[in-house]
CSV table of N, CA, C and O in Angstrom, one decimal:
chain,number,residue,atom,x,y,z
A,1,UNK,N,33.1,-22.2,-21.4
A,1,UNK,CA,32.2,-22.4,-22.5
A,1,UNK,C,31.1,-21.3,-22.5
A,1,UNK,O,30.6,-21.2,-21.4
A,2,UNK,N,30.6,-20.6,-23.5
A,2,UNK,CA,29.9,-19.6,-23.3
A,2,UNK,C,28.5,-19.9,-24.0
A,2,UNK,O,28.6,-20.7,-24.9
A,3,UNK,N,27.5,-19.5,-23.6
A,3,UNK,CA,26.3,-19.6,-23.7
A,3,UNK,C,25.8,-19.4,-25.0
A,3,UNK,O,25.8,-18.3,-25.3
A,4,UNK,N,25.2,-20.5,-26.1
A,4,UNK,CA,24.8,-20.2,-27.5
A,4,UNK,C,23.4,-18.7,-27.4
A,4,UNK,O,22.5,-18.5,-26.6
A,5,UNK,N,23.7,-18.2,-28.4
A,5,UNK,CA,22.7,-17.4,-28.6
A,5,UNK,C,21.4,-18.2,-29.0
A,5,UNK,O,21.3,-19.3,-29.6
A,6,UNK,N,20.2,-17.2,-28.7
A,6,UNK,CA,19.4,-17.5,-29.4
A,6,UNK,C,18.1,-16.5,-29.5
A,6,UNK,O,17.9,-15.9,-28.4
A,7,UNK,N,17.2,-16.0,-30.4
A,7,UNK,CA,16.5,-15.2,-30.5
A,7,UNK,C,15.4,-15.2,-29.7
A,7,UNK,O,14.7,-16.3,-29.5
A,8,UNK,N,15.1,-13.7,-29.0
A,8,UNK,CA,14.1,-13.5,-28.0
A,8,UNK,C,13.2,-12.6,-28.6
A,8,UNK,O,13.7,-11.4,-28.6
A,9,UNK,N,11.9,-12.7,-29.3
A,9,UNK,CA,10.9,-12.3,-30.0
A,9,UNK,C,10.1,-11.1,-28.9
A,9,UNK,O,9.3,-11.7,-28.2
A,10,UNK,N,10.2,-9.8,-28.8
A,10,UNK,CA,8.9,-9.3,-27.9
A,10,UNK,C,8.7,-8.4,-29.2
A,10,UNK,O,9.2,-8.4,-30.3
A,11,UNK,N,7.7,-7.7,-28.5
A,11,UNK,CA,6.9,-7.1,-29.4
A,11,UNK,C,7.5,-6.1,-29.7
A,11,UNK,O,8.1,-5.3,-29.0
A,12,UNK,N,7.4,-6.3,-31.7
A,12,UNK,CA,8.0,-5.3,-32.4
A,12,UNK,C,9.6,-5.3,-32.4
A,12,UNK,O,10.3,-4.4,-32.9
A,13,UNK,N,10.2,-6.2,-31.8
A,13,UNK,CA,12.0,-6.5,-31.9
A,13,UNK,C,12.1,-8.1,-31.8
A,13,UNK,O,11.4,-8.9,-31.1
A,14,UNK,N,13.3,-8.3,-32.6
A,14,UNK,CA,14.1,-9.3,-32.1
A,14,UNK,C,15.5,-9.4,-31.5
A,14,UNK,O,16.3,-8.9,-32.2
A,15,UNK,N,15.8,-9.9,-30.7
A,15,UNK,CA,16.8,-9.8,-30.1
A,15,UNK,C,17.7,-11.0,-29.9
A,15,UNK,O,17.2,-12.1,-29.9
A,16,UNK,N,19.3,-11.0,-29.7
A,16,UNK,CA,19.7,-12.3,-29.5
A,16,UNK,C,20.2,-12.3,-28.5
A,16,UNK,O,21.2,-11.6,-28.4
A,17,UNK,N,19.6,-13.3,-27.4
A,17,UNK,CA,20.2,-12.8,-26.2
A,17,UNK,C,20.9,-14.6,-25.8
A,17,UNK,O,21.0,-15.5,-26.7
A,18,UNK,N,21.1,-14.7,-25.0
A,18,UNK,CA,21.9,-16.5,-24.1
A,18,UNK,C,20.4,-17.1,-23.9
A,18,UNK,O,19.5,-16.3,-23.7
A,19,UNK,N,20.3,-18.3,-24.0
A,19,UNK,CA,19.6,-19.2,-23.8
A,19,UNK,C,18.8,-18.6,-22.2
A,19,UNK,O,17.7,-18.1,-22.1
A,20,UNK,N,19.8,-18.8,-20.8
A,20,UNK,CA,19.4,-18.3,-19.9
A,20,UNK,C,18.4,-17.2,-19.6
A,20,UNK,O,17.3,-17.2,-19.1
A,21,UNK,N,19.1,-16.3,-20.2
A,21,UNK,CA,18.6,-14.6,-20.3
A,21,UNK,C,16.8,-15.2,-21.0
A,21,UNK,O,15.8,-14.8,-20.5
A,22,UNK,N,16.9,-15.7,-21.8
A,22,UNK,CA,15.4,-16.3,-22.6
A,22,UNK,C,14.5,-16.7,-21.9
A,22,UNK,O,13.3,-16.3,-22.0
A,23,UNK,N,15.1,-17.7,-20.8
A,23,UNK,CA,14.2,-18.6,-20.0
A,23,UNK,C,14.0,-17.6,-18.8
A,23,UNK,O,12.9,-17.6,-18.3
A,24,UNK,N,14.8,-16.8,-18.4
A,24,UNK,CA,14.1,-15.7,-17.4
A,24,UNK,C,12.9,-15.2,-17.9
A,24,UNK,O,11.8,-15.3,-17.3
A,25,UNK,N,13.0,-14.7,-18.9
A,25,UNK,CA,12.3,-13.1,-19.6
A,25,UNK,C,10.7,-14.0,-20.0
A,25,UNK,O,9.6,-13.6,-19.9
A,26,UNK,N,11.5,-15.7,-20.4
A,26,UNK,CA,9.7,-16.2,-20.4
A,26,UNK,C,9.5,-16.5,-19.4
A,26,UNK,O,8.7,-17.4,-19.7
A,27,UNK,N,9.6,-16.6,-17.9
A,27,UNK,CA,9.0,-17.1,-16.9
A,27,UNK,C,8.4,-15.6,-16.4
A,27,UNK,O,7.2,-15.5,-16.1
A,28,UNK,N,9.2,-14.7,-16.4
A,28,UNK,CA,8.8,-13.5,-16.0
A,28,UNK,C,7.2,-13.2,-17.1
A,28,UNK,O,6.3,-12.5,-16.7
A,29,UNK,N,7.3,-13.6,-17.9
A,29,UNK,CA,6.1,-13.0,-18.9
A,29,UNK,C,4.8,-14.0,-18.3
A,29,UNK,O,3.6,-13.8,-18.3
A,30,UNK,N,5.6,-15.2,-17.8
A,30,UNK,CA,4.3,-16.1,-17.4
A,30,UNK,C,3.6,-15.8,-15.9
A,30,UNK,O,2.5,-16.0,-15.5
A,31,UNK,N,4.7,-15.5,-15.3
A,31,UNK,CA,4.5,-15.1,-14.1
A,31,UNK,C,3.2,-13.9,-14.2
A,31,UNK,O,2.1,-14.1,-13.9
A,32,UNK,N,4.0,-12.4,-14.8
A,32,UNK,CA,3.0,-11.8,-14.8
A,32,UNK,C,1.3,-12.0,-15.7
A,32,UNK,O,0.3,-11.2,-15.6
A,33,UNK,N,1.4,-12.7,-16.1
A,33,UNK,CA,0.1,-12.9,-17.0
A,33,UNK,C,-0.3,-14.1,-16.0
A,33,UNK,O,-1.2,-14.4,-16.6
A,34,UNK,N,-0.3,-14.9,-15.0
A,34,UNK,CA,-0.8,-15.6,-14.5
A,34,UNK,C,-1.2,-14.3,-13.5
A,34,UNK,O,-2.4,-14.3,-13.1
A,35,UNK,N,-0.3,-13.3,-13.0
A,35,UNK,CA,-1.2,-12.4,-11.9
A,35,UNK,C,-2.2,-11.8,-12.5
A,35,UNK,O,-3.3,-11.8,-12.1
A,36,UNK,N,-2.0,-11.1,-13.7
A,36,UNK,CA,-3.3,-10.6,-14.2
A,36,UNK,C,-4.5,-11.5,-14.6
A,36,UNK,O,-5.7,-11.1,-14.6
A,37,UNK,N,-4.2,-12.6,-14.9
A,37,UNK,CA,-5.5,-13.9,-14.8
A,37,UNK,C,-6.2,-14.0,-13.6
A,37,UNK,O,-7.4,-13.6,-13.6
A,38,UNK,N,-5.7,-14.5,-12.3
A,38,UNK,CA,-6.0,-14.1,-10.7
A,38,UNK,C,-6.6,-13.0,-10.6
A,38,UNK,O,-7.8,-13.0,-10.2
A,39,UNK,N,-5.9,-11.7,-11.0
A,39,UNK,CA,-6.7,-10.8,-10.4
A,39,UNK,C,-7.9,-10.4,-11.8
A,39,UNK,O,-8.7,-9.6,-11.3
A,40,UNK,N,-8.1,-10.6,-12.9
A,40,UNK,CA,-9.8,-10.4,-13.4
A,40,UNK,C,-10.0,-11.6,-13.0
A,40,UNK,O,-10.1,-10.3,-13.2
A,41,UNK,N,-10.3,-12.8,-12.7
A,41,UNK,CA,-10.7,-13.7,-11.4
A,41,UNK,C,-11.5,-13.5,-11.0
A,41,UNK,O,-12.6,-13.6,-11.4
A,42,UNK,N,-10.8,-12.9,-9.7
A,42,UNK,CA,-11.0,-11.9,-8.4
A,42,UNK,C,-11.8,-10.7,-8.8
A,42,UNK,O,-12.4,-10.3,-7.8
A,43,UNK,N,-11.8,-10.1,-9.5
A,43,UNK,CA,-12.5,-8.5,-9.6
A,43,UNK,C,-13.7,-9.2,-10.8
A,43,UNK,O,-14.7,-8.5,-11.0
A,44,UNK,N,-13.7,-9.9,-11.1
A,44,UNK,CA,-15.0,-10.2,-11.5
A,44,UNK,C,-16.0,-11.2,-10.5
A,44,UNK,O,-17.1,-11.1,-10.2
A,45,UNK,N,-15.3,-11.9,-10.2
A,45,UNK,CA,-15.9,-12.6,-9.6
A,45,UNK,C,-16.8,-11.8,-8.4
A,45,UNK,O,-17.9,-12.1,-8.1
A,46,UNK,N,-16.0,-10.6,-7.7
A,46,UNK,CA,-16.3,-9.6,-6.8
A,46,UNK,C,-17.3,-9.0,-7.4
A,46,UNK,O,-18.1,-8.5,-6.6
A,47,UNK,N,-17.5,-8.8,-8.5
A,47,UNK,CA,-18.6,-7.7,-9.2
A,47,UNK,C,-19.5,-8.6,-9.5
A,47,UNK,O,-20.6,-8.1,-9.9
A,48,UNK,N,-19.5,-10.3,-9.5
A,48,UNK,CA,-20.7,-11.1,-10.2
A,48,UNK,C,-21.3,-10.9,-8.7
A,48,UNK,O,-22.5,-10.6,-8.8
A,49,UNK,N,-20.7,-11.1,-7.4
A,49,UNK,CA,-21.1,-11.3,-5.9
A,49,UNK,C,-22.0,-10.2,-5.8
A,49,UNK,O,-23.2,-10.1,-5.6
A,50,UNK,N,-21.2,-9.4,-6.0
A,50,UNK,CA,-22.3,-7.8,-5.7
A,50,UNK,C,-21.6,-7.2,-4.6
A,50,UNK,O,-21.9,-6.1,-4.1
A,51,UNK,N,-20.3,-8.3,-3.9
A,51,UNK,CA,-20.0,-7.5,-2.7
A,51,UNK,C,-18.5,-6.2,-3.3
A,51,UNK,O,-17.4,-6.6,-3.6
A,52,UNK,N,-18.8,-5.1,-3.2
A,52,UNK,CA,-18.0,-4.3,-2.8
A,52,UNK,C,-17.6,-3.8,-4.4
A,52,UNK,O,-18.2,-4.4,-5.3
A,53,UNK,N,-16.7,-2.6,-4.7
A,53,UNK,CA,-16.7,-1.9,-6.3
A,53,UNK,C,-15.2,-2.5,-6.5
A,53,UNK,O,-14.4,-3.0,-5.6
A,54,UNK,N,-15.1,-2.2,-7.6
A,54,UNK,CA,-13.9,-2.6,-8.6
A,54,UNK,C,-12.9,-2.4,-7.8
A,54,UNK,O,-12.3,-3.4,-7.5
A,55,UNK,N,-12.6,-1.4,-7.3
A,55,UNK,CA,-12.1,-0.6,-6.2
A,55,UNK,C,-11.0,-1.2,-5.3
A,55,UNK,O,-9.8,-1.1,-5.1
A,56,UNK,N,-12.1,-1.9,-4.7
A,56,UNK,CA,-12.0,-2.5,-3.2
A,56,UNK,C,-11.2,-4.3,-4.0
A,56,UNK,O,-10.2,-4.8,-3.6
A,57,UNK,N,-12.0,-4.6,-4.9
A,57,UNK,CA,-11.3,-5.6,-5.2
A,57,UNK,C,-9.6,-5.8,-5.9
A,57,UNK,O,-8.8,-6.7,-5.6
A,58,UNK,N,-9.6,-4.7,-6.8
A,58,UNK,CA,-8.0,-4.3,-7.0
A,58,UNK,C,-7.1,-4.4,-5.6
A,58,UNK,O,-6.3,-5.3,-5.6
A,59,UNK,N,-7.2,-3.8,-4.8
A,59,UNK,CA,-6.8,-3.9,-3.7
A,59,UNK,C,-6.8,-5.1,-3.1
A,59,UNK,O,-5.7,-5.5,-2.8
A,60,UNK,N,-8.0,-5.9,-2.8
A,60,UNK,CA,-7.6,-7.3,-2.8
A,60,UNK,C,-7.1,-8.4,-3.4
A,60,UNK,O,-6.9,-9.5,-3.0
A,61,UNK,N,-7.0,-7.8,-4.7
A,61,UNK,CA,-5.8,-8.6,-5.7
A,61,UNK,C,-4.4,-8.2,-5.2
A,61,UNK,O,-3.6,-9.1,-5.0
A,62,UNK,N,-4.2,-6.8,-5.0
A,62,UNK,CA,-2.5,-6.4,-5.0
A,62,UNK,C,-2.4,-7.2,-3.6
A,62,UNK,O,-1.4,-7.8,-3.5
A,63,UNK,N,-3.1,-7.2,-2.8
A,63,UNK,CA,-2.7,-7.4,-1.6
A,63,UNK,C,-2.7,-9.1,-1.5
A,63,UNK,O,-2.1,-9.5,-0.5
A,64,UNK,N,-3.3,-9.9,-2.2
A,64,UNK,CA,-3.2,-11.5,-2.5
A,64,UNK,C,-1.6,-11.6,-2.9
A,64,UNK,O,-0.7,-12.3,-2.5
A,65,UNK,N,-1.8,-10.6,-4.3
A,65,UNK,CA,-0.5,-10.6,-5.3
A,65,UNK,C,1.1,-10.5,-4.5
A,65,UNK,O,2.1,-11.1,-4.7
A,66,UNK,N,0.8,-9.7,-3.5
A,66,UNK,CA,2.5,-9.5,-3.0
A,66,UNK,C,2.5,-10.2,-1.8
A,66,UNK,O,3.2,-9.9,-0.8
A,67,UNK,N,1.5,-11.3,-1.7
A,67,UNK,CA,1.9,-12.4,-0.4
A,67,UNK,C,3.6,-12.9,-1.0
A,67,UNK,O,3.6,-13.4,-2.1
A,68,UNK,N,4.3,-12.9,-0.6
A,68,UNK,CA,5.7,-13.8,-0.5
A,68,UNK,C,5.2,-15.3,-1.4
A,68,UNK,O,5.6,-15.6,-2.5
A,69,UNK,N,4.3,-16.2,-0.4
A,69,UNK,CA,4.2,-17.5,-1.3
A,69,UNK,C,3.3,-17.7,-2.0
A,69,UNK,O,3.2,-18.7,-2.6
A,70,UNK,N,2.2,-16.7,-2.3
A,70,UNK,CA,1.7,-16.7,-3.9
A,70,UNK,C,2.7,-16.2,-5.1
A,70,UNK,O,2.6,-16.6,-6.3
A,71,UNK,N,3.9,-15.0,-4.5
A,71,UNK,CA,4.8,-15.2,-6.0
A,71,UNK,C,5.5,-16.3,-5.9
A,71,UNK,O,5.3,-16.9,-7.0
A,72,UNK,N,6.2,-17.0,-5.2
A,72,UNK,CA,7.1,-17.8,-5.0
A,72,UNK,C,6.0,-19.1,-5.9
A,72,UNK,O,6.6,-19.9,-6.7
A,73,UNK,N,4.9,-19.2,-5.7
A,73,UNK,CA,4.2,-20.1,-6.2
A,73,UNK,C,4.1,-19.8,-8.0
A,73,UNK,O,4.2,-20.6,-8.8
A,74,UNK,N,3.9,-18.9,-8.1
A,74,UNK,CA,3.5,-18.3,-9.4
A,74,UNK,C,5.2,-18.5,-10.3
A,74,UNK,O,5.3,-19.2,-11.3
A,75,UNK,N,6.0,-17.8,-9.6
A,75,UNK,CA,7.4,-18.1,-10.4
A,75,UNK,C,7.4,-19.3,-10.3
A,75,UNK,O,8.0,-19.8,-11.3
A,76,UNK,N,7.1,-20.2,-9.5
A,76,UNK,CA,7.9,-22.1,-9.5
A,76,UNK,C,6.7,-22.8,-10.6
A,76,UNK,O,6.9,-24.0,-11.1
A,77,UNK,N,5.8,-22.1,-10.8
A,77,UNK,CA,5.2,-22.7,-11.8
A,77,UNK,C,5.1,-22.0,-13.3
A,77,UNK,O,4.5,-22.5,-14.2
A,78,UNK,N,5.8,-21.0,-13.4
A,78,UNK,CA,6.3,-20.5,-14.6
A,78,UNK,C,7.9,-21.0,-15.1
A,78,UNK,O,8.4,-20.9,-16.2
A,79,UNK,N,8.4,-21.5,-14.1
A,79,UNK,CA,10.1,-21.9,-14.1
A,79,UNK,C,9.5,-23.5,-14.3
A,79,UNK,O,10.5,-24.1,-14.9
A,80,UNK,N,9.0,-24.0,-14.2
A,80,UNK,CA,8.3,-25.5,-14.2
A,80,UNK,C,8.1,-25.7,-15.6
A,80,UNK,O,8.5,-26.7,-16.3
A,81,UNK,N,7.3,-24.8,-15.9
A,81,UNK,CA,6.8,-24.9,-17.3
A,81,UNK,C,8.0,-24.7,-18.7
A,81,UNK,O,8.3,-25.4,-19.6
A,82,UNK,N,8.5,-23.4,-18.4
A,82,UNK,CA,9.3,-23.4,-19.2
A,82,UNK,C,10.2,-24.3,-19.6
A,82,UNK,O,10.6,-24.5,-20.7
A,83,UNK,N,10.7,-25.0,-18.3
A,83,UNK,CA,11.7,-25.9,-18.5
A,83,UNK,C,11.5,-27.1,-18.9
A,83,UNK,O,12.4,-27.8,-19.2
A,84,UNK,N,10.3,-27.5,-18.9
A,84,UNK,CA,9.7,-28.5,-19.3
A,84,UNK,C,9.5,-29.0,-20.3
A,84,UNK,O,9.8,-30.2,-20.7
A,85,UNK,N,8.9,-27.5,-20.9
A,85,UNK,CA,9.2,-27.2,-22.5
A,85,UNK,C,10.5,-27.1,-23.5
A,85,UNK,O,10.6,-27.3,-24.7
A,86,UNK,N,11.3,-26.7,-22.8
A,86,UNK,CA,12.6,-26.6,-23.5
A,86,UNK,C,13.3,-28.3,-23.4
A,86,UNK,O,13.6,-28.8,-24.4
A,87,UNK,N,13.5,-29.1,-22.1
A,87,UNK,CA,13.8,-30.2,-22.2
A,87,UNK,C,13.0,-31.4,-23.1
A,87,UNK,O,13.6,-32.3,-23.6
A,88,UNK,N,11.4,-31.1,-23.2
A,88,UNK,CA,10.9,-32.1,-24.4
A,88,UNK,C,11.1,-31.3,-25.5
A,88,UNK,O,10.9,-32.1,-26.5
A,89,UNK,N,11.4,-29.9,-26.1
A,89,UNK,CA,12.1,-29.5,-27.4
A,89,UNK,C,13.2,-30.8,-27.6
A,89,UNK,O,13.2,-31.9,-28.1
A,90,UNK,N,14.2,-30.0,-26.9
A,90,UNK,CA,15.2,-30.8,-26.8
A,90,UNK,C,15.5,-32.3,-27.3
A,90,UNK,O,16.3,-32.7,-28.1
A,91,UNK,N,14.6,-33.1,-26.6
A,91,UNK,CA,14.4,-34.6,-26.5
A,91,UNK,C,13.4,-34.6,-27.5
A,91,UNK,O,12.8,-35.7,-27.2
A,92,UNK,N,12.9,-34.3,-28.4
A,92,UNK,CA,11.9,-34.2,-29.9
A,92,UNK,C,13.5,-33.9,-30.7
A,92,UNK,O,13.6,-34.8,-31.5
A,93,UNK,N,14.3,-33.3,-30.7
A,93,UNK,CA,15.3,-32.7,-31.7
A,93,UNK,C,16.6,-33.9,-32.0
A,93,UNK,O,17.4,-34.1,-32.9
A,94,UNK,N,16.2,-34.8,-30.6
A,94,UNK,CA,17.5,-35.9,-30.3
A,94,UNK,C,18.7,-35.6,-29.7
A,94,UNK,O,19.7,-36.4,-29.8
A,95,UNK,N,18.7,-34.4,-28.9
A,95,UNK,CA,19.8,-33.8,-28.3
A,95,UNK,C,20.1,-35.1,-27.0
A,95,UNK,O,21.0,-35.0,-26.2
């Protein structure tokens, strides 16, 4: 049985891709926008401290960012959400 299509909105296109392919591309979009939340965070918060330049804090974002279980945390809570959302769509629609 093959996978219904359904439209994936980015900027400036639409596309029709499988259901699956959807729920990747939005966890991936949530994922990265939760690292860039963290890290102006972190680089502000470093600049309200007074300790150390813009600089030095990027660096201790990327180096937070590519710990192994802060992505693994970041994806399981972008994969959380999404699915969450699609199953109460779902159960709102009477599926």
């Amino acid at each position: 049985m093959s996978d219904p299509k359904t439209v994936l909105i980015m900027p400036g296109k639409k596309m029709s891709v499988s259901r699956v392919v959807k729920r990747a591309v939005q966890m991936a979009v949530g994922t990265f926008l939760g690292a860039v939340t963290i890290g102006a965070v972190m680089i502000l918060n470093g600049l309200l401290s007074g300790k150390g330049s813009v600089l030095q804090w990027v660096h201790y974002w990327l180096a937070f960012i590519q710990r192994p279980d802060i992505l693994v945390t970041m994806l399981l809570t972008a994969m959380t959400t999404v699915l969450f959302i699609y199953w109460q769509r779902d159960k709102e629609r009477g599926r």
